[in-house]
Short mmCIF file of C-alpha atoms and ligand atoms in Angstrom, two decimals:
data_model
loop_
_atom_site.label_atom_id
_atom_site.label_comp_id
_atom_site.label_asym_id
_atom_site.label_seq_id
_atom_site.Cartn_x
_atom_site.Cartn_y
_atom_site.Cartn_z
CA MET I 1 0.00 0.00 0.00
CA HIS I 2 1.25 3.46 -0.85
CA THR I 3 1.35 5.45 2.41
CA GLU I 4 3.53 8.43 1.53
CA SER I 5 2.48 11.27 3.78
CA HIS I 6 3.09 14.69 2.34
CA ASP I 7 3.16 17.74 4.63
CA PHE I 8 1.07 20.15 2.56
CA LEU I 9 1.70 22.97 5.07
CA PRO I 10 5.37 22.86 6.10
CA LEU I 11 5.91 25.27 9.02
CA LEU I 12 9.31 26.60 10.03
CA GLY I 13 8.04 27.75 13.44
CA THR I 14 6.10 30.50 15.18
CA ASP I 15 7.02 33.83 13.58
CA PHE I 16 5.36 36.14 16.10
CA VAL I 17 2.27 36.57 18.26
CA GLU I 18 0.37 39.84 17.82
CA PHE I 19 -1.76 41.26 20.62
CA TYR I 20 -4.43 43.90 20.16
CA VAL I 21 -4.24 46.02 23.30
CA GLY I 22 -5.76 49.21 24.69
CA ASN I 23 -2.44 50.99 25.20
CA ALA I 24 0.55 49.49 23.38
CA LYS I 25 3.00 52.00 24.83
CA GLN I 26 2.22 50.91 28.39
CA ALA I 27 1.94 47.21 27.49
CA ALA I 28 5.42 47.37 25.89
CA HIS I 29 6.79 48.84 29.11
CA TYR I 30 5.21 45.95 31.06
CA TYR I 31 6.66 43.25 28.78
CA LYS I 32 10.11 44.88 29.00
CA THR I 33 10.02 45.43 32.75
CA ALA I 34 8.23 42.30 33.95
CA PHE I 35 9.16 39.69 31.31
CA GLY I 36 12.54 40.98 30.10
CA PHE I 37 11.61 41.49 26.43
CA GLN I 38 13.88 43.74 24.37
CA GLY I 39 12.62 46.46 22.04
CA LEU I 40 13.05 45.44 18.40
CA ALA I 41 10.87 47.46 16.02
CA TYR I 42 8.16 50.11 15.85
CA SER I 43 5.57 51.33 13.40
CA GLY I 44 3.14 54.22 13.77
CA PRO I 45 2.45 57.72 12.48
CA GLU I 46 6.20 58.48 12.34
CA THR I 47 6.70 55.57 9.91
CA GLY I 48 3.62 56.44 7.85
CA ASP I 49 0.89 54.41 9.59
CA ARG I 50 -1.73 56.92 10.73
CA GLU I 51 -4.24 54.29 11.89
CA LYS I 52 -2.36 52.26 14.48
CA VAL I 53 0.82 51.90 16.49
CA SER I 54 2.81 48.65 16.92
CA TYR I 55 5.76 47.83 19.16
CA VAL I 56 7.70 44.63 18.43
CA LEU I 57 9.57 43.02 21.32
CA LYS I 58 11.91 40.06 21.28
CA GLN I 59 13.55 37.63 23.67
CA ASP I 60 15.71 34.96 22.00
CA LYS I 61 13.30 33.35 19.48
CA VAL I 62 10.09 34.80 20.98
CA ARG I 63 8.70 37.80 19.10
CA ILE I 64 5.55 39.63 20.17
CA ILE I 65 3.79 42.64 18.64
CA LEU I 66 1.62 44.96 20.71
CA THR I 67 -0.79 46.94 18.55
CA THR I 68 -3.23 49.74 19.42
CA ALA I 69 -5.65 51.65 17.20
CA LEU I 70 -5.22 55.42 17.14
CA ARG I 71 -8.86 56.21 16.34
CA PRO I 72 -12.07 55.20 18.12
CA ASP I 73 -13.86 53.69 15.10
CA HIS I 74 -10.97 51.49 13.99
CA SER I 75 -11.62 47.71 13.90
CA ILE I 76 -8.72 47.19 16.33
CA ALA I 77 -10.35 49.59 18.81
CA LYS I 78 -13.57 47.57 18.51
CA HIS I 79 -11.61 44.34 19.06
CA THR I 80 -10.07 45.63 22.29
CA GLN I 81 -13.33 47.17 23.46
CA PHE I 82 -15.05 43.80 23.09
CA HIS I 83 -12.32 41.31 24.07
CA GLY I 84 -10.03 43.42 26.22
CA ASP I 85 -6.31 42.92 25.54
CA GLY I 86 -5.70 39.60 23.82
CA VAL I 87 -4.05 37.64 21.05
CA LYS I 88 -5.19 38.51 17.53
CA SER I 89 -2.66 36.62 15.40
CA ILE I 90 -0.47 33.58 15.81
CA ALA I 91 1.88 34.07 12.87
CA LEU I 92 3.67 31.06 11.40
CA THR I 93 6.83 31.17 9.30
CA VAL I 94 6.43 29.35 5.99
CA GLU I 95 8.52 28.77 2.86
CA ASP I 96 5.67 29.88 0.61
CA ALA I 97 2.84 32.07 1.94
CA ARG I 98 0.86 31.93 -1.33
CA GLU I 99 0.92 28.14 -1.27
CA ALA I 100 -0.02 28.09 2.46
CA PHE I 101 -3.06 30.22 1.65
CA VAL I 102 -4.12 28.03 -1.30
CA GLN I 103 -3.60 24.77 0.63
CA THR I 104 -5.58 25.88 3.69
CA THR I 105 -8.39 27.79 2.00
CA SER I 106 -8.94 24.98 -0.53
CA ARG I 107 -9.43 22.69 2.50
CA GLY I 108 -12.04 24.96 4.03
CA ALA I 109 -10.20 27.72 5.94
CA ARG I 110 -11.97 31.09 5.91
CA PRO I 111 -9.65 33.65 4.25
CA TYR I 112 -8.48 36.54 6.44
CA LYS I 113 -5.76 38.04 4.27
CA GLU I 114 -5.24 37.31 0.57
CA PRO I 115 -1.52 36.85 -0.17
CA ILE I 116 0.21 40.22 -0.42
CA GLU I 117 3.79 41.20 -1.14
CA ILE I 118 5.26 43.96 0.96
CA ARG I 119 8.73 45.32 0.27
CA ASP I 120 11.32 47.83 1.37
CA GLU I 121 15.05 48.30 0.76
CA HIS I 122 15.73 45.05 2.71
CA GLY I 123 13.69 42.83 0.43
CA THR I 124 10.25 41.30 0.14
CA ILE I 125 7.85 39.61 2.55
CA VAL I 126 4.85 37.61 1.38
CA MET I 127 2.02 37.42 3.90
CA SER I 128 -1.38 35.72 3.93
CA GLY I 129 -3.83 34.69 6.63
CA ILE I 130 -6.81 32.57 7.65
CA HIS I 131 -9.38 32.76 10.43
CA ILE I 132 -9.30 30.30 13.32
CA TYR I 133 -11.44 30.20 16.51
CA GLY I 134 -13.27 33.34 17.61
CA ASP I 135 -11.71 36.52 16.21
CA THR I 136 -8.25 34.93 16.21
CA VAL I 137 -6.24 34.35 13.02
CA HIS I 138 -3.14 32.63 11.68
CA LEU I 139 -0.85 34.69 9.48
CA PHE I 140 1.57 32.92 7.14
CA ILE I 141 4.85 34.83 6.83
CA GLU I 142 7.32 34.09 4.04
CA ARG I 143 10.55 35.91 4.84
CA LYS I 144 13.19 34.03 2.83
CA ASN I 145 13.74 37.08 0.60
CA TYR I 146 13.88 39.59 3.45
CA SER I 147 16.85 40.73 5.54
CA GLY I 148 15.33 43.62 7.53
CA ILE I 149 14.85 43.55 11.33
CA PHE I 150 11.15 42.63 11.22
CA LEU I 151 8.74 43.54 8.45
CA PRO I 152 8.60 46.34 5.87
CA GLY I 153 6.92 49.38 7.43
CA PHE I 154 8.76 48.94 10.74
CA ARG I 155 11.82 50.84 11.86
CA SER I 156 14.19 49.63 14.54
CA TRP I 157 13.20 50.66 18.04
CA HIS I 158 15.87 51.55 20.59
CA THR I 159 15.32 53.13 23.97
CA GLU I 160 17.52 53.97 26.94
CA TYR I 161 15.48 51.61 29.12
CA ASN I 162 16.46 47.97 28.53
CA PRO I 163 15.94 45.65 31.50
CA GLU I 164 17.82 42.35 31.28
CA PRO I 165 16.17 39.31 29.63
CA VAL I 166 14.94 36.60 32.03
CA GLY I 167 15.95 33.58 29.93
CA LEU I 168 12.80 33.06 27.84
CA ARG I 169 13.82 31.14 24.72
CA TYR I 170 11.00 30.08 22.41
CA ILE I 171 7.25 29.47 22.32
CA ASP I 172 6.58 25.87 23.34
CA HIS I 173 2.82 25.88 22.72
CA CYS I 174 -0.20 28.21 22.43
CA VAL I 175 -3.49 27.04 23.92
CA GLY I 176 -6.92 27.95 22.56
CA ASN I 177 -10.16 27.97 24.57
CA VAL I 178 -13.23 27.16 22.46
CA GLY I 179 -16.92 26.81 23.33
CA TRP I 180 -19.05 23.85 24.41
CA ASN I 181 -18.79 20.96 21.92
CA GLU I 182 -16.38 22.96 19.74
CA MET I 183 -13.15 21.13 20.62
CA ASN I 184 -13.61 18.30 18.14
CA PRO I 185 -14.59 20.56 15.20
CA TRP I 186 -11.38 22.59 15.84
CA VAL I 187 -9.35 19.39 16.16
CA GLN I 188 -10.73 18.43 12.75
CA PHE I 189 -9.88 21.88 11.42
CA TYR I 190 -6.24 21.49 12.47
CA GLU I 191 -6.17 17.96 11.01
CA ASN I 192 -7.93 18.62 7.73
CA VAL I 193 -7.07 22.24 6.97
CA MET I 194 -3.59 22.52 8.52
CA GLY I 195 -2.36 18.87 8.32
CA PHE I 196 -1.76 18.67 12.10
CA LYS I 197 -2.06 15.49 14.20
CA ASN I 198 -3.74 14.93 17.54
CA ILE I 199 -0.84 13.83 19.77
CA LEU I 200 -2.53 13.84 23.20
CA THR I 201 -6.07 13.78 24.55
CA PHE I 202 -7.31 14.57 28.05
CA ASP I 203 -10.93 13.87 28.90
CA ASP I 204 -12.97 15.56 31.59
CA LYS I 205 -12.20 12.71 34.02
CA GLN I 206 -8.47 13.49 33.79
CA ILE I 207 -8.91 17.27 33.93
CA SER I 208 -11.32 17.76 36.76
CA THR I 209 -11.44 18.75 40.39
CA GLU I 210 -14.28 18.32 42.81
CA TYR I 211 -15.90 21.40 41.26
CA SER I 212 -15.03 21.97 37.64
CA ALA I 213 -13.76 20.28 34.51
CA LEU I 214 -12.47 20.75 31.00
CA MET I 215 -11.40 18.63 28.04
CA SER I 216 -8.28 19.13 25.95
CA LYS I 217 -6.64 17.78 22.80
CA VAL I 218 -3.12 18.67 21.74
CA MET I 219 -2.54 19.28 18.02
CA SER I 220 0.97 19.25 16.53
CA ASN I 221 2.27 20.00 13.05
CA GLY I 222 4.42 17.45 11.18
CA ASN I 223 7.86 18.51 12.45
CA GLY I 224 6.55 19.14 15.99
CA PHE I 225 7.69 22.80 16.00
CA VAL I 226 4.14 24.11 16.42
CA LYS I 227 1.74 22.75 19.04
CA PHE I 228 -1.76 23.99 19.73
CA PRO I 229 -3.74 22.39 22.58
CA ILE I 230 -7.48 23.09 22.28
CA ASN I 231 -9.67 23.22 25.42
CA GLU I 232 -13.41 23.18 25.83
CA PRO I 233 -15.37 23.48 29.09
CA ALA I 234 -16.93 20.39 30.65
CA LYS I 235 -19.77 20.03 33.11
CA GLY I 236 -18.89 20.06 36.81
CA LYS I 237 -20.59 21.10 40.04
CA LYS I 238 -19.38 24.65 39.41
CA LYS I 239 -18.24 26.81 36.51
CA SER I 240 -15.34 25.57 34.35
CA GLN I 241 -12.32 27.87 34.13
CA VAL I 242 -12.75 27.69 30.33
CA GLU I 243 -16.29 28.98 30.67
CA GLU I 244 -15.06 31.87 32.82
CA TYR I 245 -12.58 32.73 30.06
CA LEU I 246 -15.29 32.57 27.36
CA ASP I 247 -17.57 34.84 29.42
CA PHE I 248 -14.93 37.50 29.93
CA TYR I 249 -13.16 37.33 26.57
CA GLY I 250 -16.49 37.29 24.76
CA GLY I 251 -15.91 33.94 23.02
CA PRO I 252 -13.06 31.66 21.99
CA GLY I 253 -9.48 32.88 22.05
CA VAL I 254 -5.94 32.18 23.20
CA GLN I 255 -5.89 31.06 26.84
CA HIS I 256 -2.17 30.74 27.49
CA ILE I 257 1.19 30.93 25.79
CA ALA I 258 3.85 28.58 27.10
CA ILE I 259 7.40 29.89 26.80
CA ALA I 260 10.43 27.64 27.27
CA THR I 261 13.47 28.42 29.41
CA ASP I 262 16.70 26.45 29.98
CA ASN I 263 16.73 27.34 33.68
CA ILE I 264 13.27 27.71 35.17
CA MET I 265 14.52 28.45 38.69
CA GLU I 266 16.54 31.47 37.54
CA THR I 267 13.79 32.64 35.20
CA VAL I 268 11.09 32.43 37.87
CA ILE I 269 13.26 34.16 40.51
CA LYS I 270 13.75 37.05 38.05
CA LEU I 271 10.09 37.18 36.99
CA ARG I 272 8.91 37.21 40.62
CA SER I 273 11.36 39.99 41.52
CA ARG I 274 9.94 42.05 38.64
CA GLY I 275 6.36 41.69 39.83
CA VAL I 276 5.01 38.77 37.75
CA GLU I 277 2.35 36.96 39.81
CA PHE I 278 2.07 33.16 39.72
CA LEU I 279 -0.58 30.66 40.75
CA GLN I 280 0.41 29.06 44.04
CA VAL I 281 -0.32 25.40 44.74
CA PRO I 282 -0.64 24.28 48.39
CA GLY I 283 2.61 23.31 50.14
CA ALA I 284 1.30 19.73 50.42
CA TYR I 285 1.92 19.38 46.66
CA TYR I 286 5.66 19.19 47.44
CA ASP I 287 5.39 16.70 50.30
CA ASP I 288 4.94 13.67 48.02
CA LEU I 289 6.64 15.13 44.93
CA ALA I 290 9.83 13.08 45.27
CA THR I 291 7.88 9.80 45.35
CA ARG I 292 5.62 10.91 42.50
CA VAL I 293 8.30 12.08 40.03
CA GLY I 294 11.38 10.18 41.19
CA PRO I 295 14.87 11.68 41.14
CA ILE I 296 15.23 15.11 39.52
CA GLU I 297 18.24 17.40 39.18
CA GLU I 298 16.59 20.31 40.98
CA ASP I 299 16.35 20.64 44.73
CA ILE I 300 12.66 20.24 45.66
CA ASP I 301 13.13 22.50 48.69
CA LYS I 302 14.10 25.28 46.30
CA LEU I 303 11.19 24.62 43.92
CA ARG I 304 8.67 24.85 46.74
CA PRO I 305 8.99 28.59 47.63
CA LEU I 306 9.02 29.45 43.91
CA GLY I 307 5.86 27.40 43.25
CA ILE I 308 7.42 25.48 40.34
CA LEU I 309 5.59 22.23 39.45
CA VAL I 310 7.14 18.98 38.19
CA ASP I 311 5.71 16.13 36.13
CA ARG I 312 7.23 13.02 34.60
CA ASP I 313 6.34 10.96 31.52
CA ASP I 314 7.99 8.03 29.69
CA GLU I 315 10.65 10.23 28.14
CA GLY I 316 11.75 12.39 31.04
CA TYR I 317 10.35 15.16 33.19
CA LEU I 318 9.30 18.79 32.90
CA LEU I 319 9.08 21.79 35.20
CA GLN I 320 6.34 24.36 34.76
CA ILE I 321 4.59 27.28 36.41
CA PHE I 322 1.60 29.43 35.45
CA THR I 323 1.14 33.17 35.87
CA LYS I 324 -2.08 34.76 36.95
CA PRO I 325 -3.92 36.48 34.05
CA VAL I 326 -1.89 39.45 32.80
CA GLU I 327 -4.98 41.62 32.26
CA ASP I 328 -7.80 42.65 34.61
CA ARG I 329 -10.13 40.28 32.78
CA PRO I 330 -9.46 36.63 33.74
CA THR I 331 -8.30 35.78 30.21
CA LEU I 332 -4.74 35.35 28.86
CA PHE I 333 -1.96 34.03 31.10
CA TYR I 334 1.52 32.59 30.58
CA GLU I 335 3.16 29.28 31.32
CA ILE I 336 6.92 29.05 31.84
CA ILE I 337 8.21 25.56 31.02
CA GLN I 338 11.54 23.75 31.14
CA ARG I 339 11.62 20.36 29.44
CA ARG I 340 14.06 17.75 30.64
CA GLY I 341 13.15 15.07 28.14
CA ALA I 342 9.39 15.07 28.67
CA ARG I 343 7.32 16.01 25.64
CA SER I 344 3.97 15.99 27.45
CA PHE I 345 2.10 18.87 29.12
CA GLY I 346 2.13 18.23 32.85
CA ALA I 347 -1.07 16.16 33.22
CA GLY I 348 0.06 15.09 36.70
CA ASN I 349 -0.18 18.73 37.79
CA PHE I 350 -3.64 19.45 36.41
CA LYS I 351 -5.54 18.73 39.60
CA ALA I 352 -3.31 20.80 41.95
CA LEU I 353 -3.18 23.55 39.39
CA PHE I 354 -6.88 23.72 38.72
CA GLU I 355 -7.62 23.78 42.42
CA ALA I 356 -5.29 26.79 42.66
CA LEU I 357 -7.11 28.34 39.72
CA GLU I 358 -10.51 27.73 41.30
CA ARG I 359 -9.42 29.58 44.43
CA GLU I 360 -8.73 32.59 42.17
CA GLN I 361 -12.05 32.09 40.36
CA GLU I 362 -13.77 31.98 43.74
CA LEU I 363 -12.12 35.27 44.79
CA ARG I 364 -13.43 36.84 41.58
CA GLY I 365 -16.92 35.48 42.32
CA ASN I 366 -16.92 33.41 39.10
CA LEU I 367 -16.87 29.85 40.39
FE1 FE2 L 1 0.33 24.66 28.65
#
């Protein structure tokens, strides 16, 4: 039998994540100060864009754009009025952005941006895009003929204020929250339209506490560079954390971005000292950790005050920690992850973690 599998959408990695925010100038200051991102590029009225302002920040391979509309009736202003600050685009680097658009739209993706060529003195970028869940989109960025710092239309952005990086290296995964009974349709979307595979599944029995539940499936592209877990709420005695997100974001969207570090203890010490707030699991979590995960290189007594969690799978172990939401709405948060062999997502921590999350939900009156 002929079983050649052809990757019709080869992805080179995550190019950038773009946030639509209420005040990009202040958000950029937060990401520099709290998370150690470095200023990279800027566009706005001074570069000829009279409609919006964008700041691009970078830390190793992680690139984020913070964009704000300058006028009240702009679609970006409406997006932030409705959703609050949140992720608009997960941009993926491709060899051929025209082909990526044809391959995905011919398989049913709703077009967001027809392929366009943008150029400056540093070369040419081809960009296209498709809609995914909610108001979120994927952009396809072809930059093989471009040598500028970011994209045409941006100038480099340097300031006197440059706090040190905290050791964030690359985006490990981006998680989407979708509505009731929408997880499987979006799993099918990533399979059929994007050529991804379902590599892990968690049902509501595995991801539940006494009070609330959710279901999750992890989608990965062919080379494993891009992973998108998809969550949907599940019935429990009280309100699912995914449902709380949907209520406050106004529908599906990106729930968390997991960023990898090579030294989670150092990274978390720095993040905490700069004011990043993390979910705290009860101290009892650490009492049986050594028996649960076996020998690890880190000193458990040092992980405990930092609130870093550990989980083991067949291939190794991982360390992870979750921030509180980084906006006033209980929507987007971050995960910091260090993989020591493990390729899974910390299922052994779900219960302790979700109980910590429920305590926050309870404080907000949303449980
Ligand atoms: Fe995660």
